[in-house]
Coordinates of C-alpha atoms and ligand atoms in Angstrom, one line a residue:
M1 CA 0.0 0.3 0.4
T2 CA 1.4 3.6 -1.4
L3 CA -1.2 5.9 -0.3
P4 CA -2.4 6.2 3.0
P5 CA -6.0 4.5 3.3
E6 CA -9.5 5.7 1.8
T7 CA -11.2 4.5 5.0
I8 CA -10.3 2.8 7.9
I9 CA -12.7 0.1 10.9
L10 CA -12.1 -0.5 13.9
N11 CA -13.1 -2.0 16.2
G12 CA -14.7 -4.1 15.1
R13 CA -15.9 -7.7 15.7
L14 CA -14.7 -9.0 12.3
I15 CA -15.8 -12.0 10.7
T16 CA -13.7 -12.8 7.6
F17 CA -14.7 -15.4 5.7
D18 CA -11.1 -16.6 5.5
S19 CA -10.1 -19.4 6.9
A20 CA -6.3 -18.2 6.7
C21 CA -8.0 -15.2 9.2
P22 CA -10.4 -15.7 10.3
R23 CA -11.4 -13.1 13.2
A24 CA -9.9 -10.3 12.8
E25 CA -11.1 -6.3 14.3
A26 CA -10.2 -3.8 11.7
L27 CA -9.2 -3.5 7.7
A28 CA -8.4 -1.6 5.5
I29 CA -9.4 -0.2 2.0
A30 CA -7.8 2.1 -0.4
D31 CA -8.4 1.7 -4.4
G32 CA -12.2 0.3 -3.2
R33 CA -10.4 -3.1 -2.2
I34 CA -9.5 -4.5 0.9
A35 CA -6.0 -3.1 2.2
A36 CA -4.8 -5.2 5.3
V37 CA -7.5 -6.8 8.3
G38 CA -5.4 -7.4 11.0
S39 CA -5.7 -5.9 15.4
T40 CA -7.1 -2.2 15.9
A41 CA -3.8 -1.2 16.7
E42 CA -2.1 -2.8 13.9
I43 CA -4.9 -1.2 10.8
R44 CA -4.5 2.5 13.2
A45 CA -1.0 3.4 12.0
L46 CA -1.7 3.0 8.4
V47 CA -3.8 6.4 9.3
G48 CA -3.5 9.3 7.1
P49 CA -4.0 12.4 5.7
G50 CA -7.7 12.0 4.3
S51 CA -8.1 8.8 5.7
R52 CA -12.2 8.5 7.1
V53 CA -12.5 6.3 10.5
I54 CA -15.3 4.2 10.9
D55 CA -15.6 3.1 14.5
A56 CA -17.4 0.0 14.9
G57 CA -17.9 0.0 18.1
G58 CA -17.4 -3.5 18.9
A59 CA -19.8 -4.0 16.7
T60 CA -20.0 -7.0 13.8
V61 CA -18.1 -6.6 10.7
L62 CA -18.7 -8.6 8.0
P63 CA -18.2 -9.1 4.0
G64 CA -21.4 -6.8 2.2
F65 CA -24.5 -9.0 2.3
I66 CA -25.9 -10.1 -1.3
D67 CA -29.6 -11.1 -1.9
S68 CA -29.2 -14.0 -4.0
H69 CA -32.4 -14.3 -5.5
V70 CA -34.1 -10.7 -6.1
H71 CA -37.0 -8.5 -9.2
L72 CA -34.9 -4.6 -7.9
F73 CA -37.1 -3.8 -10.7
G74 CA -40.0 -4.5 -9.5
G75 CA -39.3 -4.4 -5.7
S76 CA -38.2 -0.9 -6.1
V77 CA -41.3 0.3 -8.3
E78 CA -43.2 -1.1 -4.9
L79 CA -41.9 0.6 -2.5
G80 CA -44.0 3.7 -3.8
C81 CA -47.8 1.1 -3.8
L82 CA -50.0 0.9 -1.8
D83 CA -48.8 -2.3 1.0
L84 CA -51.4 -4.4 2.4
T85 CA -49.6 -6.4 4.2
G86 CA -51.5 -8.1 7.3
V87 CA -54.6 -6.7 5.9
Q88 CA -57.3 -8.8 6.5
G89 CA -60.9 -9.0 6.3
E90 CA -63.6 -6.9 3.5
A91 CA -63.8 -4.0 5.3
A92 CA -60.3 -3.4 6.7
L93 CA -59.0 -3.4 2.7
T94 CA -61.7 -1.4 1.7
A95 CA -60.9 1.6 4.0
K96 CA -56.8 0.7 3.1
V97 CA -58.4 0.8 -0.3
R98 CA -60.3 4.1 -0.7
E99 CA -58.1 6.3 1.5
W100 CA -55.3 4.7 -1.4
A101 CA -57.5 5.7 -4.2
A102 CA -58.7 8.9 -2.8
R103 CA -55.3 10.1 -2.5
H104 CA -53.6 9.0 -6.4
P105 CA -57.3 10.8 -8.5
Q106 CA -54.2 10.0 -11.3
D107 CA -53.5 6.9 -11.3
R108 CA -55.3 5.0 -14.8
L109 CA -55.2 2.0 -12.0
V110 CA -55.4 1.4 -8.3
F111 CA -52.9 -0.8 -7.7
A112 CA -51.9 -2.4 -4.1
V113 CA -49.4 -5.2 -3.1
Q114 CA -49.1 -8.2 -0.4
A115 CA -52.9 -9.2 -0.2
D116 CA -52.6 -12.3 1.1
Y117 CA -55.1 -15.6 -0.4
A118 CA -57.4 -14.8 2.4
I119 CA -57.3 -11.7 2.4
L120 CA -61.5 -11.9 2.7
G121 CA -61.1 -14.1 5.4
P122 CA -60.5 -18.0 5.9
G123 CA -61.6 -20.0 3.4
L124 CA -62.8 -17.6 1.2
R125 CA -61.7 -17.1 -2.5
T126 CA -61.2 -13.3 -3.7
T127 CA -63.6 -12.6 -6.9
R128 CA -64.2 -9.6 -8.8
Q129 CA -68.0 -9.4 -7.6
A130 CA -65.6 -8.9 -3.3
L131 CA -63.2 -6.5 -5.3
D132 CA -66.2 -4.2 -6.9
R133 CA -67.4 -4.0 -4.1
V134 CA -64.3 -2.4 -2.3
L135 CA -63.6 -0.2 -4.8
P136 CA -66.4 0.2 -7.7
E137 CA -66.1 3.2 -9.7
R138 CA -62.3 2.6 -10.2
P139 CA -60.4 -0.5 -13.1
F140 CA -58.6 -2.1 -9.1
A141 CA -56.0 -4.9 -9.4
M142 CA -54.1 -6.3 -6.0
F143 CA -50.7 -8.6 -5.8
A144 CA -50.3 -11.7 -4.4
P145 CA -47.2 -11.4 -2.4
D146 CA -45.6 -14.5 -4.0
H147 CA -46.7 -12.3 -7.7
H148 CA -47.5 -15.1 -9.2
T149 CA -51.7 -14.4 -9.2
I150 CA -53.4 -10.5 -10.0
W151 CA -57.1 -10.2 -8.5
A152 CA -58.7 -7.1 -10.5
N153 CA -62.3 -6.3 -10.0
T154 CA -64.8 -5.7 -13.2
E155 CA -63.6 -2.8 -14.4
A156 CA -60.0 -3.6 -14.3
L157 CA -60.9 -6.3 -15.9
E158 CA -62.3 -4.6 -18.6
A159 CA -59.7 -2.3 -19.6
A160 CA -57.4 -5.2 -19.7
G161 CA -59.7 -6.6 -21.5
L162 CA -59.9 -9.9 -19.6
L163 CA -63.8 -10.2 -18.8
R164 CA -64.4 -12.6 -21.2
G165 CA -61.2 -14.5 -21.5
G166 CA -58.5 -15.1 -23.2
A167 CA -55.2 -17.2 -24.7
V168 CA -52.3 -17.5 -22.8
E169 CA -49.6 -19.5 -21.8
A170 CA -48.8 -22.5 -20.7
G171 CA -49.4 -22.4 -16.6
A172 CA -50.7 -19.9 -16.7
Q173 CA -54.6 -19.4 -16.1
I174 CA -57.5 -16.2 -16.4
V175 CA -60.1 -18.3 -13.9
M176 CA -63.4 -18.0 -16.0
S177 CA -66.6 -19.1 -13.8
A178 CA -69.8 -20.4 -15.6
D179 CA -71.0 -17.0 -16.8
G180 CA -68.7 -17.4 -19.2
L181 CA -66.8 -14.2 -16.8
A182 CA -64.0 -13.9 -15.3
T183 CA -64.1 -14.2 -11.8
G184 CA -61.0 -12.1 -11.6
E185 CA -58.1 -14.4 -11.0
L186 CA -55.4 -14.4 -13.0
Q187 CA -52.3 -16.9 -12.3
E188 CA -49.3 -16.3 -13.8
P189 CA -48.0 -13.8 -15.8
S190 CA -49.2 -13.6 -19.4
A191 CA -52.7 -14.0 -17.6
Y192 CA -51.9 -10.6 -15.8
A193 CA -49.3 -8.8 -18.0
P194 CA -52.0 -6.6 -19.4
V195 CA -53.5 -5.5 -15.8
L196 CA -49.9 -4.5 -15.5
R197 CA -49.6 -2.2 -18.1
M198 CA -52.2 -0.1 -16.9
T199 CA -49.8 0.5 -13.6
R200 CA -47.6 3.9 -13.1
H201 CA -45.0 2.3 -14.9
A202 CA -47.0 0.9 -17.3
G203 CA -45.4 -3.1 -16.7
R204 CA -41.5 -1.9 -17.1
D205 CA -40.5 -2.8 -13.7
M206 CA -42.5 -7.0 -13.9
M207 CA -41.5 -7.3 -17.9
G208 CA -38.4 -9.0 -17.7
L209 CA -39.9 -11.4 -15.6
V210 CA -43.5 -11.8 -17.1
T211 CA -41.8 -11.9 -21.1
G212 CA -37.8 -11.5 -20.6
A213 CA -38.3 -9.0 -23.9
D214 CA -37.8 -5.4 -24.3
P215 CA -40.8 -2.6 -23.7
Q216 CA -42.3 -2.1 -27.2
P217 CA -42.4 0.9 -28.4
P218 CA -39.1 1.6 -26.5
A219 CA -39.6 3.5 -23.7
T220 CA -38.9 7.4 -23.7
A221 CA -36.5 9.4 -22.5
A222 CA -39.3 10.7 -19.9
E223 CA -40.7 7.2 -18.9
R224 CA -36.7 6.0 -18.3
A225 CA -35.8 8.2 -15.9
L226 CA -39.3 7.7 -14.2
D227 CA -37.9 4.3 -13.7
K228 CA -34.4 5.3 -13.0
A229 CA -35.7 7.2 -10.4
A230 CA -37.3 4.1 -8.8
L231 CA -35.0 2.4 -9.2
E232 CA -32.8 4.5 -7.2
Q233 CA -35.2 4.1 -3.9
G234 CA -34.4 0.9 -4.4
L235 CA -30.5 0.6 -4.4
K236 CA -30.5 3.3 -1.2
H237 CA -33.1 0.5 -0.1
C238 CA -31.1 -2.4 -0.4
A239 CA -27.7 0.1 0.7
S240 CA -29.6 0.4 3.9
H241 CA -30.1 -3.8 4.5
G242 CA -26.3 -4.0 4.1
I243 CA -26.5 -5.3 1.2
T244 CA -24.0 -4.7 -1.4
G245 CA -24.6 -7.4 -4.6
L246 CA -27.7 -8.7 -5.5
H247 CA -28.5 -11.3 -8.2
N248 CA -31.4 -10.5 -10.2
M249 CA -33.7 -13.5 -11.2
D250 CA -35.7 -11.7 -14.3
G251 CA -34.0 -9.8 -16.7
N252 CA -34.3 -8.2 -20.4
F253 CA -31.9 -5.6 -22.0
Y254 CA -33.5 -2.9 -21.2
Q255 CA -33.3 -3.6 -17.7
L256 CA -29.3 -3.8 -18.4
E257 CA -29.5 -0.8 -20.2
L258 CA -30.7 1.6 -17.1
L259 CA -28.8 -0.1 -15.0
A260 CA -25.0 0.4 -16.9
E261 CA -27.1 3.9 -16.9
M262 CA -26.9 4.3 -13.4
E263 CA -23.5 3.3 -12.7
A264 CA -22.3 5.7 -15.3
E265 CA -23.9 8.1 -14.1
G266 CA -23.0 7.5 -10.1
T267 CA -26.3 5.9 -8.6
L268 CA -26.2 2.5 -8.6
L269 CA -25.6 1.7 -5.2
C270 CA -24.6 -2.6 -5.1
R271 CA -23.6 -4.9 -7.5
T272 CA -26.3 -6.5 -10.0
E273 CA -26.7 -9.3 -11.4
V274 CA -29.2 -10.1 -13.9
P275 CA -30.6 -13.0 -15.7
F276 CA -31.3 -14.3 -19.4
H277 CA -34.8 -15.2 -19.1
Y278 CA -35.6 -18.0 -20.8
K279 CA -39.8 -18.2 -21.2
S280 CA -41.0 -21.7 -22.3
P281 CA -43.2 -20.4 -25.4
D282 CA -39.3 -19.7 -26.9
P283 CA -37.2 -21.2 -29.5
L284 CA -34.3 -22.3 -28.3
D285 CA -32.6 -19.8 -31.2
R286 CA -33.9 -17.2 -28.7
F287 CA -30.2 -17.9 -26.5
A288 CA -28.5 -15.6 -28.9
E289 CA -29.8 -12.8 -26.9
A290 CA -27.9 -14.4 -23.7
E291 CA -25.0 -14.4 -26.1
E292 CA -25.2 -10.8 -26.7
M293 CA -26.4 -9.9 -22.9
R294 CA -22.9 -11.4 -21.7
R295 CA -21.1 -9.7 -24.1
R296 CA -22.1 -6.2 -23.8
F297 CA -22.8 -5.8 -20.5
N298 CA -20.0 -7.2 -18.2
S299 CA -18.9 -4.5 -15.3
D300 CA -18.1 -5.1 -11.5
M301 CA -20.7 -3.4 -11.5
V302 CA -23.5 -5.0 -13.9
W303 CA -22.8 -8.0 -15.7
C304 CA -24.7 -11.2 -17.0
N305 CA -23.5 -14.8 -17.1
R306 CA -26.7 -16.7 -16.7
V307 CA -30.2 -17.5 -17.5
K308 CA -33.8 -18.0 -15.1
M309 CA -35.8 -20.6 -16.4
F310 CA -39.8 -21.6 -14.2
M311 CA -40.6 -24.6 -13.5
D312 CA -44.2 -24.6 -12.2
G313 CA -45.8 -21.8 -9.7
V314 CA -46.5 -22.0 -6.4
V315 CA -48.2 -24.4 -3.8
E316 CA -50.9 -21.2 -2.5
S317 CA -52.7 -21.4 -5.9
G318 CA -52.1 -25.1 -6.6
T319 CA -49.6 -23.7 -9.8
A320 CA -46.5 -26.0 -8.0
L321 CA -46.3 -29.4 -9.9
M322 CA -46.0 -32.4 -7.4
L323 CA -45.5 -35.9 -8.2
Q324 CA -49.2 -36.8 -6.5
P325 CA -52.2 -34.4 -6.4
Y326 CA -53.0 -31.6 -3.9
P327 CA -54.6 -32.9 -0.9
G328 CA -58.7 -33.7 -2.2
T329 CA -58.4 -32.9 -5.6
D330 CA -57.0 -34.9 -9.2
H331 CA -54.9 -31.9 -9.2
I332 CA -50.8 -32.0 -9.5
G333 CA -49.9 -28.6 -10.8
D334 CA -49.0 -27.0 -13.8
A335 CA -45.7 -28.2 -15.9
V336 CA -44.9 -24.6 -17.7
F337 CA -41.9 -26.4 -19.7
E338 CA -42.1 -29.9 -21.8
P339 CA -39.5 -31.6 -19.8
E340 CA -37.8 -32.4 -23.3
H341 CA -38.0 -28.9 -24.4
F342 CA -36.6 -27.6 -20.5
N343 CA -33.8 -30.6 -21.3
A344 CA -33.1 -29.3 -24.6
A345 CA -32.9 -25.6 -23.2
C346 CA -30.0 -27.2 -20.2
I347 CA -28.3 -28.3 -22.5
R348 CA -27.9 -25.6 -25.0
A349 CA -27.1 -23.2 -22.0
D350 CA -24.8 -25.5 -19.9
A351 CA -23.0 -25.5 -23.3
M352 CA -22.6 -22.0 -23.5
G353 CA -20.1 -21.9 -20.0
L354 CA -24.2 -20.7 -18.3
Q355 CA -25.1 -20.6 -15.1
I356 CA -28.8 -21.6 -14.9
A357 CA -30.9 -20.6 -12.4
T358 CA -34.5 -22.8 -12.8
H359 CA -37.8 -21.8 -10.1
A360 CA -38.8 -24.9 -8.9
I361 CA -41.1 -25.7 -5.8
G362 CA -43.3 -28.5 -6.2
D363 CA -41.3 -32.0 -5.8
L364 CA -41.8 -32.9 -9.6
A365 CA -40.6 -29.6 -10.5
V366 CA -37.6 -30.3 -8.4
R367 CA -37.6 -33.4 -10.2
R368 CA -37.5 -32.7 -13.4
T369 CA -35.5 -30.0 -13.4
L370 CA -32.8 -31.9 -11.8
D371 CA -32.6 -33.8 -14.6
G372 CA -32.5 -31.0 -16.8
Y373 CA -29.2 -30.4 -15.2
A374 CA -28.3 -33.9 -15.3
A375 CA -29.1 -34.2 -18.9
A376 CA -26.7 -32.0 -19.3
R377 CA -24.1 -33.4 -18.1
A378 CA -24.6 -35.7 -19.7
A379 CA -24.5 -33.8 -23.1
N380 CA -22.1 -31.6 -22.6
G381 CA -19.2 -33.4 -20.0
A382 CA -18.8 -32.2 -15.8
R383 CA -17.9 -29.5 -15.7
D384 CA -18.2 -26.5 -12.5
S385 CA -21.2 -25.1 -13.5
R386 CA -23.5 -23.9 -10.1
H387 CA -26.3 -24.3 -12.0
R388 CA -29.1 -23.2 -9.1
I389 CA -32.7 -24.3 -8.2
E390 CA -34.5 -21.5 -6.3
H391 CA -37.5 -22.1 -4.0
I392 CA -37.1 -26.1 -3.7
E393 CA -39.6 -25.8 -0.7
V394 CA -41.5 -30.2 -1.7
L395 CA -38.8 -32.4 -2.8
H396 CA -39.4 -36.1 -2.7
A397 CA -36.4 -37.7 -0.2
D398 CA -34.9 -39.7 -3.8
D399 CA -34.2 -36.7 -4.7
L400 CA -32.2 -34.8 -2.2
P401 CA -28.6 -36.8 -2.5
R402 CA -29.5 -35.5 -6.4
F403 CA -28.3 -32.0 -5.4
K404 CA -25.1 -32.5 -4.0
E405 CA -24.3 -35.6 -7.0
L406 CA -24.8 -32.8 -9.7
G407 CA -23.1 -30.1 -7.7
V408 CA -26.5 -27.6 -7.8
L409 CA -27.1 -25.0 -5.5
A410 CA -30.2 -25.1 -3.0
S411 CA -31.1 -21.4 -3.2
I412 CA -33.7 -21.0 -0.3
Q413 CA -35.2 -17.8 1.1
P414 CA -35.4 -18.4 5.0
G415 CA -38.2 -15.8 4.8
H416 CA -41.4 -17.8 2.3
A417 CA -41.9 -21.2 5.1
P418 CA -44.2 -21.4 7.3
F419 CA -41.6 -21.4 10.2
G420 CA -40.3 -18.4 8.5
G421 CA -42.2 -15.8 10.0
Y422 CA -43.4 -14.1 7.5
F423 CA -46.5 -16.5 6.3
P424 CA -49.8 -17.6 8.3
P425 CA -48.8 -21.1 9.1
G426 CA -52.0 -22.8 7.6
G427 CA -51.8 -21.8 4.5
V428 CA -48.8 -23.8 2.7
G429 CA -50.0 -27.0 5.0
A430 CA -53.0 -27.5 3.9
M431 CA -51.7 -27.5 0.4
L432 CA -49.6 -30.6 1.3
H433 CA -49.7 -34.4 2.0
R434 CA -48.6 -34.9 6.0
Q435 CA -45.4 -37.5 4.0
Q436 CA -44.5 -34.0 2.0
I437 CA -44.2 -31.6 5.1
S438 CA -41.3 -33.7 6.3
L439 CA -39.2 -32.3 3.3
A440 CA -40.8 -29.0 3.1
Y441 CA -39.0 -26.4 3.1
A442 CA -35.6 -28.7 4.0
Y443 CA -33.1 -26.4 3.8
Q444 CA -31.2 -28.0 7.2
K445 CA -31.7 -31.6 5.4
I446 CA -30.5 -30.0 1.9
R447 CA -27.1 -28.1 3.7
E448 CA -26.6 -32.1 5.8
S449 CA -27.3 -33.5 2.5
G450 CA -23.6 -32.0 1.4
A451 CA -25.3 -30.1 -0.6
R452 CA -24.3 -26.0 -1.4
V453 CA -27.5 -23.7 0.5
I454 CA -27.4 -20.2 0.0
F455 CA -29.7 -17.7 0.8
S456 CA -32.4 -15.0 0.1
T457 CA -35.7 -13.0 -0.2
D458 CA -37.2 -13.0 -3.7
W459 CA -38.2 -9.3 -3.2
P460 CA -40.6 -8.0 -3.0
V461 CA -42.1 -11.4 -2.3
I462 CA -41.0 -10.3 1.2
P463 CA -38.7 -7.6 2.6
V464 CA -35.2 -7.4 1.2
D465 CA -34.4 -6.8 5.1
V466 CA -31.4 -9.6 5.3
M467 CA -31.4 -9.6 9.9
R468 CA -35.5 -10.6 9.1
S469 CA -34.4 -13.1 7.4
V470 CA -31.3 -14.6 9.0
K471 CA -34.0 -15.5 12.4
A472 CA -36.5 -16.6 10.0
A473 CA -33.1 -19.2 9.4
V474 CA -31.5 -19.1 12.7
A475 CA -34.4 -19.1 15.1
P476 CA -37.2 -20.7 13.4
L477 CA -41.0 -20.4 14.6
E478 CA -41.7 -23.8 16.5
L479 CA -44.7 -25.9 14.4
E480 CA -46.3 -29.4 14.9
A481 CA -44.8 -32.5 13.5
P482 CA -44.4 -33.6 10.3
W483 CA -42.8 -29.6 10.7
C484 CA -39.7 -30.4 11.4
S485 CA -36.9 -27.7 12.4
Q486 CA -34.9 -26.5 10.0
A487 CA -32.8 -24.6 11.8
Q488 CA -29.8 -22.4 10.7
S489 CA -26.5 -22.0 12.5
L490 CA -26.2 -18.2 12.8
M491 CA -22.6 -18.5 11.2
D492 CA -23.8 -20.5 8.5
T493 CA -26.2 -18.4 7.6
L494 CA -23.9 -15.4 7.6
E495 CA -22.2 -17.3 5.1
S496 CA -24.9 -18.7 2.4
Y497 CA -25.5 -14.2 3.0
T498 CA -22.1 -13.6 2.4
A499 CA -19.1 -15.8 1.4
G500 CA -21.6 -18.7 -0.2
N501 CA -23.9 -16.3 -2.2
A502 CA -20.6 -14.5 -3.9
W503 CA -19.4 -18.4 -4.5
A504 CA -22.6 -18.8 -6.9
E505 CA -21.8 -15.8 -8.9
F506 CA -18.0 -17.6 -9.9
N507 CA -16.8 -14.5 -7.7
E508 CA -15.0 -16.3 -4.5
R509 CA -12.4 -15.1 -5.3
R510 CA -13.2 -10.9 -5.5
K511 CA -15.7 -10.9 -3.4
G512 CA -17.4 -12.5 -0.3
Q513 CA -15.0 -12.0 2.5
L514 CA -12.7 -9.7 4.1
K515 CA -9.2 -10.0 2.8
P516 CA -6.7 -8.3 1.2
G517 CA -6.9 -7.6 -2.3
M518 CA -10.9 -9.1 -2.7
M519 CA -13.0 -6.2 -3.5
A520 CA -14.5 -3.2 -0.1
D521 CA -17.3 -4.6 -0.2
V522 CA -18.4 -4.3 3.7
V523 CA -21.3 -3.7 6.1
V524 CA -20.6 -2.9 9.7
M525 CA -23.4 -3.9 11.8
S526 CA -25.4 -2.1 14.5
H527 CA -24.1 -5.2 17.2
D528 CA -22.3 -8.0 17.6
L529 CA -24.5 -10.2 16.0
E530 CA -22.6 -13.2 18.5
A531 CA -23.5 -11.4 21.4
M532 CA -27.6 -11.5 20.4
E533 CA -30.1 -14.3 21.1
P534 CA -31.3 -15.1 18.1
E535 CA -34.6 -13.7 19.0
T536 CA -33.9 -10.8 18.7
L537 CA -31.6 -11.5 15.6
D538 CA -33.9 -9.0 13.0
Q539 CA -33.2 -5.5 16.0
A540 CA -29.2 -5.8 14.5
R541 CA -28.9 -2.6 12.0
A542 CA -26.2 -1.9 8.9
A543 CA -25.2 0.6 10.0
A544 CA -23.2 2.2 7.7
T545 CA -22.6 -0.4 3.9
L546 CA -19.4 0.3 1.6
C547 CA -19.9 -1.0 -2.0
G548 CA -16.4 -0.8 -3.3
G549 CA -14.9 1.1 -0.8
R550 CA -17.7 3.8 -1.3
I551 CA -20.3 4.8 1.5
T552 CA -23.5 4.0 0.2
W553 CA -25.4 3.8 3.6
E554 CA -24.7 5.3 6.5
A555 CA -27.3 5.6 9.8
Ligands
ZN601 ZN1 -38.4 -14.5 -8.0

C-alpha cells in the first residue's frame, strides 16, 4: 500500500470468512479494495491524512450482504405502491384501498401489493365481485405476495380486455366462472400482464419477469427517467440493509441498459447480476440474446452470465408441480415446460457456459429440473457449472442426494417457509400431504446432505431486510410434527448471505471475504450479532454499508 488508506474500520468484531484469518478487529480500504486486515492497533497505524475512520464500536463487521434472489425493478417500484401486508377482511381492505385511491386520483389503475390469498377471510376466494364492493368506480387490482396471482375488479378486467377470457401460455390461467366471465383471479404472468400495463410504470418493471422482452414501443426519455428514479430508491433501500450485491431473477436488455446508465451516472449502489430470462414458448435460437447480453454487460457492477427459467408456479394457488395430486383434488399443478424442451434448453445453456437458475417449488418440478441439469451434464460433460434451483419448497427423498451428486446449489428463502415468520403457517400446510411436509422447506436437511445452500429473500415477495431473514433461519417458529425444525447456525446463515452467495456467482476470489485484495464490499452492523439472543437478531441493522469502498449507507 503506497497511499494512506481512504477508509479505515476500527474496533470491530470482524467475521472474515477467510480461513487463514477468520477473526480480526479492523481493516483498511484503498482504491476500492481491502488493503489490510488486522488488529485495531495495527490498522490504526496506517491512518494518514484524509483517511476516513469508522469506529465499529464492538459490533460485527462482515463482507457486504449479497441477496441471491431478488426482483430489483419490481421491488423498487413496489416501495411506492399501496402495501396490504397484515390487512385482513373486506372492511379493512375497503378502508385502506379507498383512502389510497382518494389520494391518488391520477392513477389509471389503483394497484396494491402483498394481498394475502385469504385476505377476505379464511376459506374465502377473492372475486371481482368482492373487489367491486371494495372499489366500484375505478379499475382496481392487487398482487399476491408471491407475484404469481393478481386479483382484479370488473372495471380493471374490462379495461385490460380480460373480462371474457383470453389466450395465455401453458401454466397460466384467467380463471373463468360458469357465466362465461372471468372470476377476477389471474394466475401467472401471461394471464395478468394486461393488468400490469395499466400501472404507473406500465408494467415495464415486471417485463423482465413476464416476458423477458423489452418495452415496445421503446420507453421514452421521460419513462426511462421515471424508471431509473424508482431503481435508485430501491438500491438505496437495499444498501440500508447492508446489501452490496444482488442476483436479479428476471431480466431483459432494458433493465441491463438502465443499470449500466446508472453505473455511469454514479447512482448504482449495489452490484447487480441480471439473467437472460428464457420462457417456455421461446425457440432455442433465442439463446443468441443471452450471448449478446453477456458480451455487452460485463462490468463489476452490472453483468449477465446466467439463464433464468420457471418450471412451475406456487403451492398456494395449486400451480406448483407435484408428484401426487393436491389433497382432495385430482390436480398435480401446472408444468411450465415440457421436459424435452426444458432438457434441450439446459443442454444449450450449459454448452454456452451459462449458469442456470430454475424456479422449482413442487417435488415433481424439482425432479424435472434436476433431470434437466443431469441431461446437460450427460450431453456436455461435467464442469463447474454451479447450476441453481430456486425455492425447493417440496422435495422427494429420492432427489435429496442428487443436489450434491450434480453439484447443484439449493437457493432458499428462509422467510418463505411457514416457520419463517412472514406467512401464516396454515396456508401452505393445507395444500400438502403429511408425507410431503417432512421434506418441505428442508434447507437444513439439504445442507446436511452435503449440498451448498444459499440464502435470499425473493424481494418483493418478502422485504429485502437481511436480518429478518437471518432471524427466520436461525430462530424459526416451532411448528408441530410432521414439520421438522430446519434451524440454521448463525455462522452458516451469515456465510450463505456473503461468501456463499459470492461463490454462487463465481466471484469467490473477488468478494465475499474480508481479505486483502478483495473488493471493499463491507457492512458494519449495529450490534455484535454473536452476542444477541437469536429471537432478537432482526433488531440488528446495518450501521454503515460500503460497496467498492464507497459509503452507500450510513445510519
Ligand atoms: Zn423470484
